[in-house]
Short mmCIF file of C-alpha atoms in Angstrom, two decimals:
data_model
loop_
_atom_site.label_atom_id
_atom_site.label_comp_id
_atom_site.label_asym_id
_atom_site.label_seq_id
_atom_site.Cartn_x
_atom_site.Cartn_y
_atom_site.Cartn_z
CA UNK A 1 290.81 63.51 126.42
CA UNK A 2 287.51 63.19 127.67
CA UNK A 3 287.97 60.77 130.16
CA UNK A 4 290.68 63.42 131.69
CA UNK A 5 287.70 66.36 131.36
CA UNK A 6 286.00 64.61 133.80
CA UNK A 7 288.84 63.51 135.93
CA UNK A 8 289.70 67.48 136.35
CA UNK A 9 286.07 67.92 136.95
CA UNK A 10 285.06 65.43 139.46
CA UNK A 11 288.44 67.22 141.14
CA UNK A 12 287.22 70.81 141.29
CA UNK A 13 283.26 69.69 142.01
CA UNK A 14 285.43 67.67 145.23
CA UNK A 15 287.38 70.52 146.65
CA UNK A 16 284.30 72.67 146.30
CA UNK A 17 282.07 70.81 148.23
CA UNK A 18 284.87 69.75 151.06
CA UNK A 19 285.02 73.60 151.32
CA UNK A 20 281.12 73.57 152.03
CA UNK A 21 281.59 70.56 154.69
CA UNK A 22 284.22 72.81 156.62
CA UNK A 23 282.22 75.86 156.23
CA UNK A 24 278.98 73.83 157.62
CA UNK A 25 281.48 72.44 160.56
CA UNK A 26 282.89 75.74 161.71
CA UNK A 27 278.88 77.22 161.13
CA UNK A 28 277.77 74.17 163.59
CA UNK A 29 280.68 74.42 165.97
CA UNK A 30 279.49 77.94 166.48
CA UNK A 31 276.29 77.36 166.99
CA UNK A 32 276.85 74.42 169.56
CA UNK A 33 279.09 76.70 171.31
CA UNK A 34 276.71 79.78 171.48
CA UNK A 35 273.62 77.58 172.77
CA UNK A 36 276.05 75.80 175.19
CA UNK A 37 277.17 79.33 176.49
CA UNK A 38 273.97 80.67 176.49
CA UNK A 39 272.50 77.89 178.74
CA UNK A 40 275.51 78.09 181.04
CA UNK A 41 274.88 81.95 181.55
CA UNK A 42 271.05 81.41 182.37
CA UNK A 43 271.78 78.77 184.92
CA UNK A 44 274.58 81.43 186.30
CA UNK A 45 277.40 80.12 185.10
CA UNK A 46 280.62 81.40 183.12
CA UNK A 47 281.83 80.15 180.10
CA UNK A 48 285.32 80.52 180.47
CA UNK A 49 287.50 80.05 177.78
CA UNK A 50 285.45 80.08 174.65
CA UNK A 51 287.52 79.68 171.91
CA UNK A 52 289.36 76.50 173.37
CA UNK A 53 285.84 75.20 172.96
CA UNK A 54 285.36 75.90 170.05
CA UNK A 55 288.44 73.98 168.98
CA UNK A 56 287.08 71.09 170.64
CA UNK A 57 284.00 71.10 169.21
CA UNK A 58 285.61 71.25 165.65
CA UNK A 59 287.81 68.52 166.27
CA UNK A 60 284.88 66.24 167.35
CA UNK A 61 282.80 67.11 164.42
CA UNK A 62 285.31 67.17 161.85
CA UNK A 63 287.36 63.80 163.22
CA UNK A 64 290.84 62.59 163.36
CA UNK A 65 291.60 63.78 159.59
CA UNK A 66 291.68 67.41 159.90
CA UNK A 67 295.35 68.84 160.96
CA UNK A 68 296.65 71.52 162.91
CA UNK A 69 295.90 74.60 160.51
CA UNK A 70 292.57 73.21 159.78
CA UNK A 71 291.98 73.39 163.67
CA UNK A 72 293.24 76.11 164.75
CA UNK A 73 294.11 79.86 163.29
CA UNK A 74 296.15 80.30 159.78
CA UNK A 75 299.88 80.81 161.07
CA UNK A 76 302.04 83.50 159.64
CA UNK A 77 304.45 80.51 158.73
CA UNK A 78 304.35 76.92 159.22
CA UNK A 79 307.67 74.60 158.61
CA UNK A 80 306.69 71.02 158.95
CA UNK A 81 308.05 67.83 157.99
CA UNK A 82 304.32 66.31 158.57
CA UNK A 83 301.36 68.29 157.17
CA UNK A 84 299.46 70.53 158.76
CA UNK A 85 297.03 71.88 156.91
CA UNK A 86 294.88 69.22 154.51
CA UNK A 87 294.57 71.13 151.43
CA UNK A 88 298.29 71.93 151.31
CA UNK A 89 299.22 69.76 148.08
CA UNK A 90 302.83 71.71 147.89
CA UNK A 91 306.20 70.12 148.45
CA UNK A 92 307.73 70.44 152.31
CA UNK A 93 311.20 70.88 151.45
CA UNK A 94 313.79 71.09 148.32
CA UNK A 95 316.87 69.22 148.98
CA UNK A 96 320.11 69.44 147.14
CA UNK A 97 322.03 66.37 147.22
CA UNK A 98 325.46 66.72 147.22
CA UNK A 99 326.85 64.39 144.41
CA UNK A 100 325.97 66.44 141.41
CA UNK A 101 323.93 69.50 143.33
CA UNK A 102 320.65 68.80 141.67
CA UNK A 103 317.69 70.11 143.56
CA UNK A 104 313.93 68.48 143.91
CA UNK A 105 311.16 69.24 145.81
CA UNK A 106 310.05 66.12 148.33
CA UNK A 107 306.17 66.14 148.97
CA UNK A 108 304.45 64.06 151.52
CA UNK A 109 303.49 60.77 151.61
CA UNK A 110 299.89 59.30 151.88
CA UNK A 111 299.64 59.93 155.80
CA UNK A 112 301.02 63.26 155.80
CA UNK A 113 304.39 62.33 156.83
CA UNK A 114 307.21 63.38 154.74
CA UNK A 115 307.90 61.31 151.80
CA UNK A 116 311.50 59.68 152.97
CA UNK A 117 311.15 57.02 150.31
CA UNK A 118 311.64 60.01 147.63
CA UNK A 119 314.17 61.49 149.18
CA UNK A 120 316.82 58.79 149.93
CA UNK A 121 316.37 57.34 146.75
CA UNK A 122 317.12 60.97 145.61
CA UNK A 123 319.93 60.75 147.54
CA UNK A 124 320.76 57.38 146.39
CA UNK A 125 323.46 56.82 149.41
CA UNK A 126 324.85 60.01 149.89
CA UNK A 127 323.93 63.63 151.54
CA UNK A 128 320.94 66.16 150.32
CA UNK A 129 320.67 69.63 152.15
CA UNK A 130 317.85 71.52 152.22
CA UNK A 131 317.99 74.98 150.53
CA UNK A 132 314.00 75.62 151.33
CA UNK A 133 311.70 74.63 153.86
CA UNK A 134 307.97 75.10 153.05
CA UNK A 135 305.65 77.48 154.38
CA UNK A 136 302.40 75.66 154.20
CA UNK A 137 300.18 78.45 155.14
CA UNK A 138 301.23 81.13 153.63
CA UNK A 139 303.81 80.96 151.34
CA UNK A 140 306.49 82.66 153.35
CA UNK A 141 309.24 80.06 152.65
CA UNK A 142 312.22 80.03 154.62
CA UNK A 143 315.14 79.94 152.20
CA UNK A 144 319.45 78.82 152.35
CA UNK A 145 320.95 80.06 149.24
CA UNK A 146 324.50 79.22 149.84
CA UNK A 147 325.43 75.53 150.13
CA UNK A 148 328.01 75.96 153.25
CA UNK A 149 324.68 76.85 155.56
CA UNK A 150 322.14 74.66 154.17
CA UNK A 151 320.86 72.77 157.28
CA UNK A 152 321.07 68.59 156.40
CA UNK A 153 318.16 66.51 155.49
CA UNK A 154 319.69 63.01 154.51
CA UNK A 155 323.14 62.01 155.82
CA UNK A 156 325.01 58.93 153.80
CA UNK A 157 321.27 58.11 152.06
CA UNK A 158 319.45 57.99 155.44
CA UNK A 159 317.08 60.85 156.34
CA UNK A 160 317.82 62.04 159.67
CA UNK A 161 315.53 62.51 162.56
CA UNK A 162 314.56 62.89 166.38
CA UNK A 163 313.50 59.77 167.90
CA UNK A 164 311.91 58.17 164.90
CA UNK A 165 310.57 61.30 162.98
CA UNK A 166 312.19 62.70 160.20
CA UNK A 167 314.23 66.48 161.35
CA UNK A 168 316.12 68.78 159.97
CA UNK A 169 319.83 68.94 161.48
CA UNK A 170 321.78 72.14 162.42
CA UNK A 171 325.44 72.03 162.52
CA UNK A 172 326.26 74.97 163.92
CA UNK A 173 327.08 76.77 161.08
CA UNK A 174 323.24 76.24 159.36
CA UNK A 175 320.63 79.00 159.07
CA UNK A 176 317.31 79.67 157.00
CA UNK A 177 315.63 83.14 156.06
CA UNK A 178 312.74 83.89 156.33
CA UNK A 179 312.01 87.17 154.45
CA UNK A 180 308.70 88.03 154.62
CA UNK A 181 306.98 90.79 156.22
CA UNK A 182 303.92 88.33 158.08
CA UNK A 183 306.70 87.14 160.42
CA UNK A 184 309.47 90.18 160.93
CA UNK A 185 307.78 93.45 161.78
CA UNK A 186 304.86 92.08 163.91
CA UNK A 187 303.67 93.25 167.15
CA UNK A 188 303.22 89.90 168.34
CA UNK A 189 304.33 86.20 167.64
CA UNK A 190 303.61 82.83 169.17
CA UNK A 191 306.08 80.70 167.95
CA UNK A 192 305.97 76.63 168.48
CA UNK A 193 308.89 74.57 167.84
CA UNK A 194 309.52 70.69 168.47
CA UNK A 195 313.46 70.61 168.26
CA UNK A 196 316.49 68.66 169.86
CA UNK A 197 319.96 69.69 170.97
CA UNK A 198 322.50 69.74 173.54
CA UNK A 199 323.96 72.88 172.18
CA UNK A 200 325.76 75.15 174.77
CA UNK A 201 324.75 78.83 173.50
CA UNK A 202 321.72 79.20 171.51
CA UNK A 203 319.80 81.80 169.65
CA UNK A 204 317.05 80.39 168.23
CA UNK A 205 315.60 83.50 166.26
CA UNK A 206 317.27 86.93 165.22
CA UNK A 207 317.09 88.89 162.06
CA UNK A 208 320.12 88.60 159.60
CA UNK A 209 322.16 91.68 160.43
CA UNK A 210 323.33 90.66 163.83
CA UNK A 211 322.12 93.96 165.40
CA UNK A 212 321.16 93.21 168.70
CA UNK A 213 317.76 91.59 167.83
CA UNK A 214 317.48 88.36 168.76
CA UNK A 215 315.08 85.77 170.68
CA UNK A 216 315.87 84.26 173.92
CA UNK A 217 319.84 83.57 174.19
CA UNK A 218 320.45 80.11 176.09
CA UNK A 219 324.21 79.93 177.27
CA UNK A 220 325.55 77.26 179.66
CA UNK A 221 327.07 78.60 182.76
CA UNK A 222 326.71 81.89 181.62
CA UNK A 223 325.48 84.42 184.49
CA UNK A 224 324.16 87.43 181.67
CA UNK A 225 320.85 88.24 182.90
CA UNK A 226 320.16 89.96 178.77
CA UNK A 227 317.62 87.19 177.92
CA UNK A 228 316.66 89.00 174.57
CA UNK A 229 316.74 91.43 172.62
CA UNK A 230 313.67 93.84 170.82
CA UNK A 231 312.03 90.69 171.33
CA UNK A 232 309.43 92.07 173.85
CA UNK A 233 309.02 89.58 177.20
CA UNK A 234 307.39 87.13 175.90
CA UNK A 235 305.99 83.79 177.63
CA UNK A 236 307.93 81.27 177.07
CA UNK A 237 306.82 76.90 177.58
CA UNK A 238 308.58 73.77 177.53
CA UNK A 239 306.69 70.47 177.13
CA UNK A 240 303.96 72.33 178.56
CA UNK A 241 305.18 73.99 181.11
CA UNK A 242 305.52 77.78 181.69
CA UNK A 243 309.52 78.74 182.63
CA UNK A 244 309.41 81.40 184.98
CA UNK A 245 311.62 84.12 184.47
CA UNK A 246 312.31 87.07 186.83
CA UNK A 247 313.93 90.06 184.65
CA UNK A 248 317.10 90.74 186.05
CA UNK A 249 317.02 87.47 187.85
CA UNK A 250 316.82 84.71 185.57
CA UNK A 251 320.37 83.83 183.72
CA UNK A 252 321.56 82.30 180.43
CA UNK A 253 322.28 79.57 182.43
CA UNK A 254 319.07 78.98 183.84
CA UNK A 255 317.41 79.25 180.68
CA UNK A 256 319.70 76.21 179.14
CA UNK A 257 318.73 74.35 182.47
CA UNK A 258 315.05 74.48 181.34
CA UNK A 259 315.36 74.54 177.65
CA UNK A 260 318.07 72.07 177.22
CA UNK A 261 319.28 70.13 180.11
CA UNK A 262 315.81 69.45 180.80
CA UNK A 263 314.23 69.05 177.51
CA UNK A 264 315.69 69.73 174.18
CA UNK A 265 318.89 67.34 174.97
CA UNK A 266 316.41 64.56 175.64
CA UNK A 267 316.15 61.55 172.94
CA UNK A 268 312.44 62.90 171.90
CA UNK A 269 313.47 66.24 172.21
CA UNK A 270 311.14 69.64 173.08
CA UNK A 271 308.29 71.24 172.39
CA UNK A 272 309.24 75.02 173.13
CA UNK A 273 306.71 77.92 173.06
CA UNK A 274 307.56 81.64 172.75
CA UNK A 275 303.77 83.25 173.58
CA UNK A 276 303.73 87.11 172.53
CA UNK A 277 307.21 87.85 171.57
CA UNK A 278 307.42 90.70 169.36
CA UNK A 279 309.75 91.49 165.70
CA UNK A 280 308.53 95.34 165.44
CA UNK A 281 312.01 96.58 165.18
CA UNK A 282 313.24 93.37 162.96
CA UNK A 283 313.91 94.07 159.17
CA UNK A 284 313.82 90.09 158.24
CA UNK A 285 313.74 87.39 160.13
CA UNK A 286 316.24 84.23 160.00
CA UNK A 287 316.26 80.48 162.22
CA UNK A 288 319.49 80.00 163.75
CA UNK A 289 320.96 82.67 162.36
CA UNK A 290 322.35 84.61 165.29
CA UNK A 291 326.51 85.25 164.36
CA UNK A 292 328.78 82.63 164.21
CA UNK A 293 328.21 81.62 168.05
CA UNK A 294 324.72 81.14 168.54
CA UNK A 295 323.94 79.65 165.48
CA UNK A 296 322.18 75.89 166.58
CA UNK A 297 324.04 72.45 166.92
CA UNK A 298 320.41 70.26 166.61
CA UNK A 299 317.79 69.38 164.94
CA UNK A 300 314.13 71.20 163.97
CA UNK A 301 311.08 69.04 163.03
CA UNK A 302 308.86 72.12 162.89
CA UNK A 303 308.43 75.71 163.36
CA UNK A 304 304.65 77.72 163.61
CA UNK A 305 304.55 80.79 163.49
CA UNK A 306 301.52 82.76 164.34
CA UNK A 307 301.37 86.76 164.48
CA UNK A 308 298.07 86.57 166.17
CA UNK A 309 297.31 86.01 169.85
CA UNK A 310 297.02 82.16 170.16
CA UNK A 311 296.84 81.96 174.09
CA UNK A 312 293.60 80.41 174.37
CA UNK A 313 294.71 77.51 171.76
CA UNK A 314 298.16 76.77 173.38
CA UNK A 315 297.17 73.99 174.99
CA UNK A 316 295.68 72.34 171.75
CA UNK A 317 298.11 73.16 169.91
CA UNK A 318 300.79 71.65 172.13
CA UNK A 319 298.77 68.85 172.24
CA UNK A 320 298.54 68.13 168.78
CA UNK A 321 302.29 68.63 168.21
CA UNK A 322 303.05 66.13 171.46
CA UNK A 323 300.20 64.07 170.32
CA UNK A 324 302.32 63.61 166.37
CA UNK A 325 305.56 63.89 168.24
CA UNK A 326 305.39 62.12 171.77
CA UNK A 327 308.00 64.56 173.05
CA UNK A 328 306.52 64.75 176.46
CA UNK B 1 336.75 77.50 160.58
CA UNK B 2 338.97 79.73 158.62
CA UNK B 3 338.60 82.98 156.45
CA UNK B 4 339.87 84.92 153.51
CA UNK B 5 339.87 89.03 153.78
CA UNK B 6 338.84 90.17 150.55
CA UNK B 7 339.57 93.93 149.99
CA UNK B 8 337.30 95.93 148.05
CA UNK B 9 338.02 97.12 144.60
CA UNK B 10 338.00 100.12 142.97
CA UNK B 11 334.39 99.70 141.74
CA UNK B 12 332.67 96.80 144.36
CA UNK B 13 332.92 96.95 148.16
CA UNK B 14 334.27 93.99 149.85
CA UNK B 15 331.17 92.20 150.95
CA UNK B 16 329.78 92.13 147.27
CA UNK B 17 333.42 91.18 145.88
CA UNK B 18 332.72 88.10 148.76
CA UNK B 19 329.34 87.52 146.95
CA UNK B 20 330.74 87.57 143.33
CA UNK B 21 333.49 84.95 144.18
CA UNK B 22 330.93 83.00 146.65
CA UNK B 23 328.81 82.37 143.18
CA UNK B 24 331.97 81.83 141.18
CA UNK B 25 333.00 78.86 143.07
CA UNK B 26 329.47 77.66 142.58
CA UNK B 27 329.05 77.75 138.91
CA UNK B 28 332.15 75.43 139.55
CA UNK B 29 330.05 72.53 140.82
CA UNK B 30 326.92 74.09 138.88
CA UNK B 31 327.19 76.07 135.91
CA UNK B 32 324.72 78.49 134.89
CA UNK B 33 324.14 76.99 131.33
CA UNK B 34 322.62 73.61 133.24
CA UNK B 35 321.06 75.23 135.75
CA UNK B 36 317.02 74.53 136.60
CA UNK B 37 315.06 77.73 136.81
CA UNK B 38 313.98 76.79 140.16
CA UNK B 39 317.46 76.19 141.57
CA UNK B 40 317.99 77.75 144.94
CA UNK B 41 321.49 77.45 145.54
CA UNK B 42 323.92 79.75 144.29
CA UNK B 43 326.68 80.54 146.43
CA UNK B 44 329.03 78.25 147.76
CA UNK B 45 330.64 79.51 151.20
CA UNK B 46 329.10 81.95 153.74
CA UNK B 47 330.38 85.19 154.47
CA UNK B 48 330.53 87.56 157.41
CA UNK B 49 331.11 91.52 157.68
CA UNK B 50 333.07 93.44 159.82
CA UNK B 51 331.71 96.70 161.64
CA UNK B 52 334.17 97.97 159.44
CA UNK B 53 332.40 97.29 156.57
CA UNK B 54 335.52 94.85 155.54
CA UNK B 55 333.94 91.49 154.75
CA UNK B 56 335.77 87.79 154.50
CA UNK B 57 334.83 84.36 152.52
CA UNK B 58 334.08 81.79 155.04
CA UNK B 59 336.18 78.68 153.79
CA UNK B 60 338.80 76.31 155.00
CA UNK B 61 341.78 75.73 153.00
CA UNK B 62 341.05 71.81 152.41
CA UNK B 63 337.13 72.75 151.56
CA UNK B 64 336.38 70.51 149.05
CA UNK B 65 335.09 71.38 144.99
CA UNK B 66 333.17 69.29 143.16
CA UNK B 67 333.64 70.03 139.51
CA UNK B 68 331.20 69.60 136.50
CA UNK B 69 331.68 68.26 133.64
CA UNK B 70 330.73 71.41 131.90
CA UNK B 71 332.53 73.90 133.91
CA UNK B 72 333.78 77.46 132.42
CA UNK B 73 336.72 79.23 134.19
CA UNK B 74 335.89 82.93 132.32
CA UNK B 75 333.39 83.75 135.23
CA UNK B 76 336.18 82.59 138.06
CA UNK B 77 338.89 84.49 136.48
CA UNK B 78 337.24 87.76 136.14
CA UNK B 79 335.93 87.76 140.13
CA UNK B 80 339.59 87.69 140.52
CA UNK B 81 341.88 90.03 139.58
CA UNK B 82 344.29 88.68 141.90
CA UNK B 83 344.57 85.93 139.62
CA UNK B 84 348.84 86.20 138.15
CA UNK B 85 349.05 84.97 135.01
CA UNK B 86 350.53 81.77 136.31
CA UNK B 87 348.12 80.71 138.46
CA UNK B 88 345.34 81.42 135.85
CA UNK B 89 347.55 78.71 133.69
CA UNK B 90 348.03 76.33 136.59
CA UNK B 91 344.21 76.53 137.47
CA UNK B 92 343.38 76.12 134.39
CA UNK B 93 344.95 72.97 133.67
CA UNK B 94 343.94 71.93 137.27
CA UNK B 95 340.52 72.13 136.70
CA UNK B 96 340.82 70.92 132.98
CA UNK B 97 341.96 67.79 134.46
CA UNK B 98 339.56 67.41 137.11
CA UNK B 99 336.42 67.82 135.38
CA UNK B 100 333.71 65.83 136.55
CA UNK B 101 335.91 65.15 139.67
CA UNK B 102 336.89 67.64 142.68
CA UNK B 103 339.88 69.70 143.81
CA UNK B 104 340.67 71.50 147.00
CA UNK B 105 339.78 74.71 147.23
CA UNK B 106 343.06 76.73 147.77
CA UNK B 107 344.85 74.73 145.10
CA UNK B 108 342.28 77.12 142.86
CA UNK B 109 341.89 80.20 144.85
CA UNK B 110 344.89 83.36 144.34
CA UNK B 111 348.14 82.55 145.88
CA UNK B 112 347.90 85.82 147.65
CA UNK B 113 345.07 84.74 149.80
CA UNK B 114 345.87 84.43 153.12
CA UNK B 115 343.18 81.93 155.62
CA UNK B 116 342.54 83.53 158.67
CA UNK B 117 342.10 81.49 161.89
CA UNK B 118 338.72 82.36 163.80
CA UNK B 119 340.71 83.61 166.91
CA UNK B 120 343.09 85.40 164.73
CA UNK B 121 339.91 86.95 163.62
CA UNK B 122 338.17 87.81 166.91
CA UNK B 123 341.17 89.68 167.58
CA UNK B 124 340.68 92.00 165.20
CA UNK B 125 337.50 92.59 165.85
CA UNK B 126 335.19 90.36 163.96
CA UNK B 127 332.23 88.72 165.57
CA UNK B 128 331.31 91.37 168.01
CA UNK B 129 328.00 88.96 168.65
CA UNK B 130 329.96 87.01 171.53
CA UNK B 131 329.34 90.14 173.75
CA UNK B 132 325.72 90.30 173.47
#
């Protein structure tokens, strides 16, 4: 009994001092930055981008063990099957595996990846589904209550995956819910996804009512210049790269060019970013959830969702999904 | 992919009738007296709404049921009024038989179902989203 007092408090007297180090590190990495501006102004110069800085500087002081979150600005939602942020001790999914429908939750393993050795001996040879996928920033869980559109996990006892790391796969008939008000209703989102398919038509984001809003609608040969809908006009990347689109000019078609021919139906798949979209007019929010044609044939490693402007950190965040990922 | 129109009732619209017999076939595979408090799942097909407000089981006739040992056939019964006294005997025995084993679904569903093809379906007006 005693010996387990101390355990617990050697635990709390930990986290509460780790908190102090990252506290000190983001009080340093401020004050590095504002003496480094401050010397660039007096010599005349311009300090440019400040806050991609400051991310730079954090990432040098704190090292190679702090993860995305810890880097960069809380999402809204984050859907991993690494982690992301390193104080996150919940599960990242709950699988149901289909021999007897029992459910578990499936942590991570010691390097942050997910725990595979759990789950297929879960599985023990056969299929698990996942009915929830994690939020690890917020709690705003995305959720598949009914077995027949629970996306798959683990197919005949082997987890599934996109060139190596472990993914969630979409059948076309799949879609998760995420009902929580940080995501729907927001004036702005910057959404990053690492996914892979070859899917025709596509909707990658809509809410759950089918009523016209949706995020940007990929469709093969199609010559519909209706990109989205109460979605704003929002930026939108692959592996880096900004996709131009011309309103009224750029098709369905085009978009499945860049999205899909280009990158998503590649072996390591894409990194695709949606930079200020917007879900004002959305009462919920679901992931591949569009009516029965749009829903997606792939497979999602992870979804972040910020409602906050995160222009100035795109490029580090891109690079520390490509950097876990090697997608591009 | 094929569907079965369910038509309200006097006292639950169609789309909630879908949901009632959605979590009846469940309790099937899982019943509710084994089931974990933090069990997700609890419906077993998907459903989808016309603008009409008529809504339809998403299920194919050879969809597979896995049955639990401890299954109870009052909750599947009652969802069903559609049930003939027959069938409620046959299904009975049917699943009596099978427990811990599976059946096919539409050997356990009312005979007066009727599965509805997906294009038989767009033509009357379901799935509007293909003309966004």
């Amino acid at each position: 009994m005693l010996g387990l007092g101390k355990s617990l408090l050697r635990t709390v007297y930990t986290m509460t001092d780790r908190q102090k180090v990252l506290a000190a590190i983001n009080s340093r990495a401020q004050n590095i930055l504002s003496a480094f501006s401050s010397r660039v102004e007096e010599d005349g110069g311009e300090v440019e981008n400040p806050s991609c800085l400051t991310s730079s500087l954090k990432d040098l002081i704190t090292g190679s063990d702090s993860l995305l979150i810890d880097r960069y600005a809380s999402p809204a939602a984050a859907y991993s099957l690494r982690k992301l942020r390193r104080d996150y001790l919940g599960p990242a999914i709950r699988v149901r595996r289909f021999v007897d429908a029992e459910e578990l939750d499936i942590f991570f393993d010691s390097a942050g990846n997910l725990d595979t050795a759990s789950l297929e001996a879960f599985c023990a040879g056969t299929d698990g589904y996942v009915s929830v996928w994690y939020d690890q920033a917020n709690g705003n869980d995305a959720e598949q209550t009914t077995t027949a559109h629970q996306p798959q996990i683990v197919s005949s006892g082997t987890v599934l995956d996109i060139d190596g790391n472990s993914a969630i796969s979409f059948d076309g008939n799949d879609e998760l819910i995420v009902n929580h008000a940080d995501v729907y209703g927001q004036t702005r989102l910057d959404i990053y996804m690492h996914y892979q398919s070859s899917d025709d038509t596509l909707i990658m984001f809509s809410d759950t009512s089918d009523g016209g809003r949706y995020s940007f609608v990929i469709g093969n040969s199609s010559t519909s210049t209706t990109l989205s809908g109460s979605y704003g006009s929002p930026n939108l990347y692959a592996n880096g790269t900004q996709v131009s689109i011309t309103s009224g000019v750029t098709t369905r078609d085009d978009l499945h060019t860049a999205l899909i021919t280009n990158a998503a139906s590649t072996t390591a798949g894409t990194l695709e970013v949606h930079e200020n979209a917007t879900t004002s007019s959305w009462p919920n929010f679901g992931i591949s959830d569009y009516g029965v044609t749009f829903r997606l044939i792939g497979k999602i490693a992870e979804t972040i969702i910020f409602n906050s402007d995160q222009s100035a950190n795109r490029t580090g965040i891109e690079t520390n999904i490509n950097d876990y990922y090697n997608i591009y | 992919m094929s569907y079965i129109i369910i038509t309200a009732s006097s006292d639950k619209t169609s789309e909630q009738r879908c949901k009632d017999i959605s979590e009846t076939l469940w309790t099937l595979q899982r019943p509710r007296a084994i089931r974990h408090p933090r069990d997700v799942t609890n419906r077993f097909c998907g459903i989808v709404v016309h603008n009409d407000n008529r809504a339809a089981l998403t299920i194919n006739e050879y969809d597979i049921i896995r049955l639990h040992a401890q299954l109870d056939t009052t909750e599947l019964f009652e969802s069903m009024p559609e049930y003939t006294d027959e069938k409620k005997a046959l299904v009975s025995t049917l699943l009596a038989e099978n427990q811990g084993g599976s059946v096919i679904v539409s050997e356990i569903l009312p005979d007066s179902f009727v599965y509805t093809t997906h294009e038989e379906m767009e033509e009357d007006g379901w799935f509007p989203d293909t003309d966004i």
